[in-house]
PDB file of C-alpha atoms in Angstrom:
ATOM      1  CA  GLY A   1       2.321  -9.771 -14.111  1.00  0.00           C
ATOM      2  CA  ALA A   2       3.604  -7.209 -11.723  1.00  0.00           C
ATOM      3  CA  VAL A   3       4.517  -9.533  -8.925  1.00  0.00           C
ATOM      4  CA  VAL A   4       6.514  -8.403  -5.801  1.00  0.00           C
ATOM      5  CA  SER A   5       7.891 -10.888  -3.418  1.00  0.00           C
ATOM      6  CA  GLN A   6       9.299 -10.440   0.120  1.00  0.00           C
ATOM      7  CA  HIS A   7      11.627 -12.704   2.028  1.00  0.00           C
ATOM      8  CA  PRO A   8      11.289 -13.815   4.767  1.00  0.00           C
ATOM      9  CA  SER A   9       7.514 -13.751   5.291  1.00  0.00           C
ATOM     10  CA  TRP A  10       8.046 -13.858   9.024  1.00  0.00           C
ATOM     11  CA  VAL A  11      10.944 -13.573  11.314  1.00  0.00           C
ATOM     12  CA  ILE A  12      11.497 -13.786  14.982  1.00  0.00           C
ATOM     13  CA  CYS A  13      14.737 -12.426  16.438  1.00  0.00           C
ATOM     14  CA  LYS A  14      16.278 -11.651  19.689  1.00  0.00           C
ATOM     15  CA  SER A  15      16.611  -7.925  20.823  1.00  0.00           C
ATOM     16  CA  GLY A  16      19.822  -6.466  19.753  1.00  0.00           C
ATOM     17  CA  THR A  17      20.181  -8.495  16.531  1.00  0.00           C
ATOM     18  CA  SER A  18      19.866  -7.265  13.016  1.00  0.00           C
ATOM     19  CA  VAL A  19      17.355  -8.665  10.475  1.00  0.00           C
ATOM     20  CA  LYS A  20      17.414  -8.142   6.731  1.00  0.00           C
ATOM     21  CA  ILE A  21      14.215  -8.191   4.680  1.00  0.00           C
ATOM     22  CA  GLU A  22      14.411  -8.629   0.865  1.00  0.00           C
ATOM     23  CA  CYS A  23      11.879  -7.118  -1.628  1.00  0.00           C
ATOM     24  CA  ARG A  24      12.038  -8.307  -5.215  1.00  0.00           C
ATOM     25  CA  SER A  25      10.165  -7.392  -8.266  1.00  0.00           C
ATOM     26  CA  LEU A  26       9.824 -10.669 -10.091  1.00  0.00           C
ATOM     27  CA  ASP A  27       8.613  -9.635 -13.625  1.00  0.00           C
ATOM     28  CA  PHE A  28       9.451  -6.081 -14.123  1.00  0.00           C
ATOM     29  CA  GLN A  29      12.133  -3.585 -13.281  1.00  0.00           C
ATOM     30  CA  ALA A  30      11.648  -1.140 -10.513  1.00  0.00           C
ATOM     31  CA  THR A  31      13.715   1.950 -10.344  1.00  0.00           C
ATOM     32  CA  THR A  32      11.788   2.917  -7.227  1.00  0.00           C
ATOM     33  CA  MET A  33      10.731   0.796  -4.273  1.00  0.00           C
ATOM     34  CA  PHE A  34       9.072   1.931  -1.130  1.00  0.00           C
ATOM     35  CA  TRP A  35       9.019   0.564   2.363  1.00  0.00           C
ATOM     36  CA  TYR A  36       6.031   0.770   4.730  1.00  0.00           C
ATOM     37  CA  ARG A  37       5.484  -0.119   8.211  1.00  0.00           C
ATOM     38  CA  GLN A  38       1.914  -1.206   9.398  1.00  0.00           C
ATOM     39  CA  PHE A  39       0.668  -1.672  12.957  1.00  0.00           C
ATOM     40  CA  PRO A  40      -2.346  -3.847  13.595  1.00  0.00           C
ATOM     41  CA  LYS A  41      -5.545  -2.457  12.472  1.00  0.00           C
ATOM     42  CA  GLN A  42      -3.837   0.687  11.016  1.00  0.00           C
ATOM     43  CA  SER A  43      -2.896   2.118   7.611  1.00  0.00           C
ATOM     44  CA  LEU A  44       0.448   1.967   6.057  1.00  0.00           C
ATOM     45  CA  MET A  45       3.056   4.333   7.134  1.00  0.00           C
ATOM     46  CA  LEU A  46       5.660   5.169   4.413  1.00  0.00           C
ATOM     47  CA  MET A  47       9.232   4.773   5.953  1.00  0.00           C
ATOM     48  CA  ALA A  48      11.405   5.435   2.951  1.00  0.00           C
ATOM     49  CA  THR A  49      11.709   5.751  -0.861  1.00  0.00           C
ATOM     50  CA  SER A  50      14.444   3.610  -2.392  1.00  0.00           C
ATOM     51  CA  ASN A  51      15.955   4.475  -5.618  1.00  0.00           C
ATOM     52  CA  GLU A  52      18.158   2.138  -7.576  1.00  0.00           C
ATOM     53  CA  GLY A  53      21.656   3.112  -7.314  1.00  0.00           C
ATOM     54  CA  SER A  54      21.284   5.947  -4.911  1.00  0.00           C
ATOM     55  CA  LYS A  55      20.592   6.516  -1.299  1.00  0.00           C
ATOM     56  CA  ALA A  56      17.206   6.209   0.221  1.00  0.00           C
ATOM     57  CA  THR A  57      15.042   9.102   1.025  1.00  0.00           C
ATOM     58  CA  TYR A  58      13.636   8.641   4.688  1.00  0.00           C
ATOM     59  CA  GLU A  59      10.396  10.029   5.940  1.00  0.00           C
ATOM     60  CA  GLN A  60      10.490  12.467   8.823  1.00  0.00           C
ATOM     61  CA  GLY A  61      11.002  10.667  12.154  1.00  0.00           C
ATOM     62  CA  VAL A  62      12.341   7.506  10.629  1.00  0.00           C
ATOM     63  CA  GLU A  63      15.807   6.781  11.689  1.00  0.00           C
ATOM     64  CA  LYS A  64      18.113   5.952   8.741  1.00  0.00           C
ATOM     65  CA  ASP A  65      20.851   4.458  10.883  1.00  0.00           C
ATOM     66  CA  LYS A  66      18.428   1.981  12.288  1.00  0.00           C
ATOM     67  CA  PHE A  67      16.528   1.134   9.050  1.00  0.00           C
ATOM     68  CA  LEU A  68      19.203   0.634   6.486  1.00  0.00           C
ATOM     69  CA  ILE A  69      17.883   0.465   2.871  1.00  0.00           C
ATOM     70  CA  ASN A  70      19.868  -0.705  -0.067  1.00  0.00           C
ATOM     71  CA  HIS A  71      18.589  -0.822  -3.621  1.00  0.00           C
ATOM     72  CA  ALA A  72      21.426  -2.561  -5.525  1.00  0.00           C
ATOM     73  CA  SER A  73      19.544  -3.605  -8.638  1.00  0.00           C
ATOM     74  CA  LEU A  74      16.418  -2.888 -10.615  1.00  0.00           C
ATOM     75  CA  THR A  75      14.817  -5.814  -9.045  1.00  0.00           C
ATOM     76  CA  LEU A  76      16.051  -5.995  -5.393  1.00  0.00           C
ATOM     77  CA  SER A  77      15.695  -3.697  -2.401  1.00  0.00           C
ATOM     78  CA  THR A  78      16.701  -4.725   1.171  1.00  0.00           C
ATOM     79  CA  LEU A  79      15.589  -3.288   4.489  1.00  0.00           C
ATOM     80  CA  THR A  80      17.903  -4.059   7.388  1.00  0.00           C
ATOM     81  CA  VAL A  81      16.636  -3.467  10.896  1.00  0.00           C
ATOM     82  CA  THR A  82      19.766  -2.928  13.006  1.00  0.00           C
ATOM     83  CA  SER A  83      19.877  -3.692  16.766  1.00  0.00           C
ATOM     84  CA  ALA A  84      16.215  -4.547  16.756  1.00  0.00           C
ATOM     85  CA  HIS A  85      14.100  -3.940  19.855  1.00  0.00           C
ATOM     86  CA  PRO A  86      10.682  -5.086  20.812  1.00  0.00           C
ATOM     87  CA  GLU A  87       9.179  -1.771  19.653  1.00  0.00           C
ATOM     88  CA  ASP A  88      10.474  -2.508  16.042  1.00  0.00           C
ATOM     89  CA  SER A  89       7.991  -5.491  15.960  1.00  0.00           C
ATOM     90  CA  SER A  90       5.626  -4.717  13.211  1.00  0.00           C
ATOM     91  CA  PHE A  91       4.497  -5.785   9.742  1.00  0.00           C
ATOM     92  CA  TYR A  92       6.846  -4.444   7.011  1.00  0.00           C
ATOM     93  CA  ILE A  93       5.526  -4.099   3.482  1.00  0.00           C
ATOM     94  CA  CYS A  94       7.445  -3.167   0.493  1.00  0.00           C
ATOM     95  CA  SER A  95       6.099  -1.899  -2.939  1.00  0.00           C
ATOM     96  CA  ALA A  96       7.686  -1.419  -6.243  1.00  0.00           C
ATOM     97  CA  ARG A  97       6.905   0.997  -9.145  1.00  0.00           C
ATOM     98  CA  ASP A  98       7.062  -0.374 -12.596  1.00  0.00           C
ATOM     99  CA  ARG A  99       9.255   2.020 -14.424  1.00  0.00           C
ATOM    100  CA  LEU A 100       7.676   1.168 -17.795  1.00  0.00           C
ATOM    101  CA  ALA A 101       4.089   1.501 -16.431  1.00  0.00           C
ATOM    102  CA  GLY A 102       4.918   4.773 -15.036  1.00  0.00           C
ATOM    103  CA  SER A 103       1.982   6.753 -13.567  1.00  0.00           C
ATOM    104  CA  GLY A 104       2.962   6.038  -9.984  1.00  0.00           C
ATOM    105  CA  THR A 105       1.255   2.516  -9.872  1.00  0.00           C
ATOM    106  CA  GLN A 106       2.777   0.690  -6.984  1.00  0.00           C
ATOM    107  CA  TYR A 107       2.689  -3.100  -6.552  1.00  0.00           C
ATOM    108  CA  PHE A 108       3.006  -4.467  -3.115  1.00  0.00           C
ATOM    109  CA  GLY A 109       4.760  -7.449  -1.685  1.00  0.00           C
ATOM    110  CA  PRO A 110       3.032  -9.863   0.703  1.00  0.00           C
ATOM    111  CA  GLY A 111       4.664  -8.340   3.791  1.00  0.00           C
ATOM    112  CA  THR A 112       7.025  -9.560   6.473  1.00  0.00           C
ATOM    113  CA  ARG A 113       6.092  -9.941  10.003  1.00  0.00           C
ATOM    114  CA  LEU A 114       8.884  -9.163  12.390  1.00  0.00           C
ATOM    115  CA  THR A 115       8.661 -10.187  16.070  1.00  0.00           C
ATOM    116  CA  VAL A 116      11.485  -8.932  18.306  1.00  0.00           C
ATOM    117  CA  LEU A 117      11.695 -10.744  21.626  1.00  0.00           C
TER     118      LEU A 117
ATOM    119  CA  ALA B   1      -2.405  19.579   3.498  1.00  0.00           C
ATOM    120  CA  GLN B   2      -2.537  16.406   1.415  1.00  0.00           C
ATOM    121  CA  SER B   3      -4.869  13.671   2.939  1.00  0.00           C
ATOM    122  CA  VAL B   4      -7.098  10.890   2.180  1.00  0.00           C
ATOM    123  CA  THR B   5     -10.141  10.207   4.224  1.00  0.00           C
ATOM    124  CA  GLN B   6     -12.110   7.050   4.495  1.00  0.00           C
ATOM    125  CA  PRO B   7     -14.963   7.965   6.733  1.00  0.00           C
ATOM    126  CA  ASP B   8     -16.163   4.413   7.493  1.00  0.00           C
ATOM    127  CA  ILE B   9     -13.795   2.360   9.628  1.00  0.00           C
ATOM    128  CA  HIS B  10     -15.890  -0.703   9.566  1.00  0.00           C
ATOM    129  CA  ILE B  11     -18.795  -1.795   7.340  1.00  0.00           C
ATOM    130  CA  THR B  12     -20.872  -4.992   7.372  1.00  0.00           C
ATOM    131  CA  VAL B  13     -23.009  -5.977   4.370  1.00  0.00           C
ATOM    132  CA  SER B  14     -24.941  -9.180   3.639  1.00  0.00           C
ATOM    133  CA  GLU B  15     -23.661 -11.395   0.912  1.00  0.00           C
ATOM    134  CA  GLY B  16     -25.313 -10.368  -2.342  1.00  0.00           C
ATOM    135  CA  ALA B  17     -25.911  -6.996  -1.235  1.00  0.00           C
ATOM    136  CA  SER B  18     -24.430  -3.877  -3.032  1.00  0.00           C
ATOM    137  CA  LEU B  19     -21.571  -2.162  -1.475  1.00  0.00           C
ATOM    138  CA  GLU B  20     -20.107   1.380  -1.603  1.00  0.00           C
ATOM    139  CA  LEU B  21     -16.887   2.467   0.296  1.00  0.00           C
ATOM    140  CA  ARG B  22     -16.339   6.064   0.648  1.00  0.00           C
ATOM    141  CA  CYS B  23     -13.020   7.973  -0.132  1.00  0.00           C
ATOM    142  CA  ASN B  24     -12.369  11.700   0.014  1.00  0.00           C
ATOM    143  CA  TYR B  25      -9.143  13.388  -0.737  1.00  0.00           C
ATOM    144  CA  SER B  26      -7.405  16.672  -0.442  1.00  0.00           C
ATOM    145  CA  TYR B  27      -4.539  17.084  -2.917  1.00  0.00           C
ATOM    146  CA  GLY B  28      -2.941  20.148  -4.323  1.00  0.00           C
ATOM    147  CA  ALA B  29      -2.049  18.655  -7.639  1.00  0.00           C
ATOM    148  CA  THR B  30      -4.043  16.527 -10.131  1.00  0.00           C
ATOM    149  CA  PRO B  31      -4.262  13.234  -8.451  1.00  0.00           C
ATOM    150  CA  TYR B  32      -3.850   9.717  -9.366  1.00  0.00           C
ATOM    151  CA  LEU B  33      -6.325   7.601  -7.343  1.00  0.00           C
ATOM    152  CA  PHE B  34      -6.150   3.948  -6.223  1.00  0.00           C
ATOM    153  CA  TRP B  35      -7.964   1.318  -4.394  1.00  0.00           C
ATOM    154  CA  TYR B  36      -6.166  -1.497  -2.800  1.00  0.00           C
ATOM    155  CA  VAL B  37      -7.490  -4.499  -0.807  1.00  0.00           C
ATOM    156  CA  GLN B  38      -5.582  -6.346   1.950  1.00  0.00           C
ATOM    157  CA  SER B  39      -6.465  -9.744   3.261  1.00  0.00           C
ATOM    158  CA  PRO B  40      -5.401 -10.475   6.789  1.00  0.00           C
ATOM    159  CA  GLY B  41      -1.522 -10.889   6.985  1.00  0.00           C
ATOM    160  CA  GLN B  42      -1.027 -10.101   3.482  1.00  0.00           C
ATOM    161  CA  GLY B  43       0.242  -7.441   1.260  1.00  0.00           C
ATOM    162  CA  LEU B  44      -1.909  -5.134  -0.732  1.00  0.00           C
ATOM    163  CA  GLN B  45      -3.537  -5.960  -4.082  1.00  0.00           C
ATOM    164  CA  LEU B  46      -4.416  -3.189  -6.661  1.00  0.00           C
ATOM    165  CA  LEU B  47      -8.165  -3.230  -7.309  1.00  0.00           C
ATOM    166  CA  LEU B  48      -8.215  -0.302  -9.753  1.00  0.00           C
ATOM    167  CA  LYS B  49      -6.758   3.022 -10.542  1.00  0.00           C
ATOM    168  CA  TYR B  50      -7.722   6.363 -12.118  1.00  0.00           C
ATOM    169  CA  PHE B  51      -5.350   8.472 -14.012  1.00  0.00           C
ATOM    170  CA  SER B  52      -7.440  10.374 -16.422  1.00  0.00           C
ATOM    171  CA  GLY B  53     -10.202  10.049 -18.975  1.00  0.00           C
ATOM    172  CA  ASP B  54     -13.470   8.280 -18.091  1.00  0.00           C
ATOM    173  CA  THR B  55     -14.345   8.959 -14.568  1.00  0.00           C
ATOM    174  CA  LEU B  56     -16.050   5.530 -14.078  1.00  0.00           C
ATOM    175  CA  VAL B  57     -13.122   3.051 -13.566  1.00  0.00           C
ATOM    176  CA  GLN B  58     -13.599  -0.713 -13.866  1.00  0.00           C
ATOM    177  CA  GLY B  59     -11.266  -2.979 -11.667  1.00  0.00           C
ATOM    178  CA  ILE B  60     -10.789  -6.589 -10.820  1.00  0.00           C
ATOM    179  CA  LYS B  61     -13.278  -8.733  -8.963  1.00  0.00           C
ATOM    180  CA  GLY B  62     -16.155  -6.777 -10.188  1.00  0.00           C
ATOM    181  CA  PHE B  63     -15.235  -3.626  -8.461  1.00  0.00           C
ATOM    182  CA  GLU B  64     -15.764  -0.082 -10.038  1.00  0.00           C
ATOM    183  CA  ALA B  65     -14.977   3.311  -8.727  1.00  0.00           C
ATOM    184  CA  GLU B  66     -16.186   6.821  -9.790  1.00  0.00           C
ATOM    185  CA  PHE B  67     -14.014   9.894  -9.676  1.00  0.00           C
ATOM    186  CA  LYS B  68     -15.899  13.070  -8.793  1.00  0.00           C
ATOM    187  CA  ARG B  69     -13.657  16.090  -8.905  1.00  0.00           C
ATOM    188  CA  SER B  70     -16.344  18.383  -7.692  1.00  0.00           C
ATOM    189  CA  GLN B  71     -16.612  16.278  -4.591  1.00  0.00           C
ATOM    190  CA  SER B  72     -12.954  15.245  -4.232  1.00  0.00           C
ATOM    191  CA  SER B  73     -14.300  11.722  -4.010  1.00  0.00           C
ATOM    192  CA  PHE B  74     -13.409   8.412  -5.427  1.00  0.00           C
ATOM    193  CA  ASN B  75     -15.888   5.925  -3.978  1.00  0.00           C
ATOM    194  CA  LEU B  76     -15.566   2.135  -4.646  1.00  0.00           C
ATOM    195  CA  ARG B  77     -18.687   0.128  -5.504  1.00  0.00           C
ATOM    196  CA  LYS B  78     -19.599  -3.522  -6.187  1.00  0.00           C
ATOM    197  CA  PRO B  79     -23.106  -4.476  -7.080  1.00  0.00           C
ATOM    198  CA  SER B  80     -23.127  -7.840  -5.317  1.00  0.00           C
ATOM    199  CA  VAL B  81     -20.759  -8.650  -2.536  1.00  0.00           C
ATOM    200  CA  HIS B  82     -19.293 -12.150  -2.159  1.00  0.00           C
ATOM    201  CA  TRP B  83     -18.218 -13.582   1.192  1.00  0.00           C
ATOM    202  CA  SER B  84     -14.575 -13.624  -0.144  1.00  0.00           C
ATOM    203  CA  ASP B  85     -14.637  -9.769  -0.459  1.00  0.00           C
ATOM    204  CA  ALA B  86     -14.341  -9.466   3.309  1.00  0.00           C
ATOM    205  CA  ALA B  87     -11.083  -7.710   3.753  1.00  0.00           C
ATOM    206  CA  GLU B  88      -9.479  -4.285   4.530  1.00  0.00           C
ATOM    207  CA  TYR B  89      -9.833  -1.654   1.774  1.00  0.00           C
ATOM    208  CA  PHE B  90      -7.466   1.199   1.271  1.00  0.00           C
ATOM    209  CA  CYS B  91      -7.825   4.316  -0.870  1.00  0.00           C
ATOM    210  CA  ALA B  92      -4.663   6.003  -1.948  1.00  0.00           C
ATOM    211  CA  VAL B  93      -3.804   9.152  -3.941  1.00  0.00           C
ATOM    212  CA  GLY B  94      -0.560  10.116  -5.682  1.00  0.00           C
ATOM    213  CA  ALA B  95       0.589  12.840  -7.953  1.00  0.00           C
ATOM    214  CA  VAL B  96       0.235  12.953 -11.558  1.00  0.00           C
ATOM    215  CA  TYR B  97       3.471  14.669 -12.035  1.00  0.00           C
ATOM    216  CA  ASN B  98       5.581  12.250 -10.249  1.00  0.00           C
ATOM    217  CA  GLN B  99       6.238  13.769  -6.924  1.00  0.00           C
ATOM    218  CA  GLY B 100       8.599  10.850  -6.023  1.00  0.00           C
ATOM    219  CA  GLY B 101       5.863   8.426  -6.788  1.00  0.00           C
ATOM    220  CA  LYS B 102       4.619   8.582  -3.057  1.00  0.00           C
ATOM    221  CA  LEU B 103       1.077   7.483  -2.214  1.00  0.00           C
ATOM    222  CA  ILE B 104      -0.984   8.918   0.633  1.00  0.00           C
ATOM    223  CA  PHE B 105      -3.158   6.185   2.042  1.00  0.00           C
ATOM    224  CA  GLY B 106      -6.524   6.542   3.899  1.00  0.00           C
ATOM    225  CA  GLN B 107      -7.074   4.850   7.280  1.00  0.00           C
ATOM    226  CA  GLY B 108      -8.706   1.853   5.607  1.00  0.00           C
ATOM    227  CA  THR B 109     -12.234   0.413   5.833  1.00  0.00           C
ATOM    228  CA  GLU B 110     -12.713  -3.060   7.102  1.00  0.00           C
ATOM    229  CA  LEU B 111     -15.432  -4.942   5.234  1.00  0.00           C
ATOM    230  CA  SER B 112     -17.229  -7.883   6.875  1.00  0.00           C
ATOM    231  CA  VAL B 113     -19.821  -9.866   4.824  1.00  0.00           C
ATOM    232  CA  LYS B 114     -22.720 -11.655   6.618  1.00  0.00           C
ATOM    233  CA  PRO B 115     -23.952 -14.919   5.106  1.00  0.00           C
TER     234      PRO B 115
END
């Protein structure tokens, strides 16, 4: 149980284009999902908290107009990197909190490797 | 300030040897504590978690961790390491009373296993 998927697993795009990454909780409902960014050999940096049916809460320093987050259902959140540039290249990981399990346990997706040329 | 410290960036142990990964935290509220493992290019897998009760927590893959409130520590242990345990390990702390469900992660400890 508690499986989170991400799609795509990797993507290469040209500078200036937009890329959408999907995060799905497969066997549980997630009122809250989180988006992280991870640079090589570093820890996870929380970008934003996504709550179903409401606007995402962004961490300080994260551009909300560049990283658009939508959490339209209890099992799906999307992150759109708009007008991507090479500095946006990174490993993006989502997590989902099982609303029934409570207690803050987050289950993580396998990550999406974004490369912007 | 809330923080999680994993003092060891990289640890190498021989296969079959015991392992202890250190984690110290600074947190204003009663914490939830987690250990996650990440293989290269993969997401994070939950190894174990502590919310309350018995301070010695058993997890998957033969791992255990002990919560020591007096030392603000939550060290991860395994009595006999397998080559497949080589990975990055992250300690994380969150709030008991649901401060948005956010987790604070340590810097990670990379584990290498010698044959």
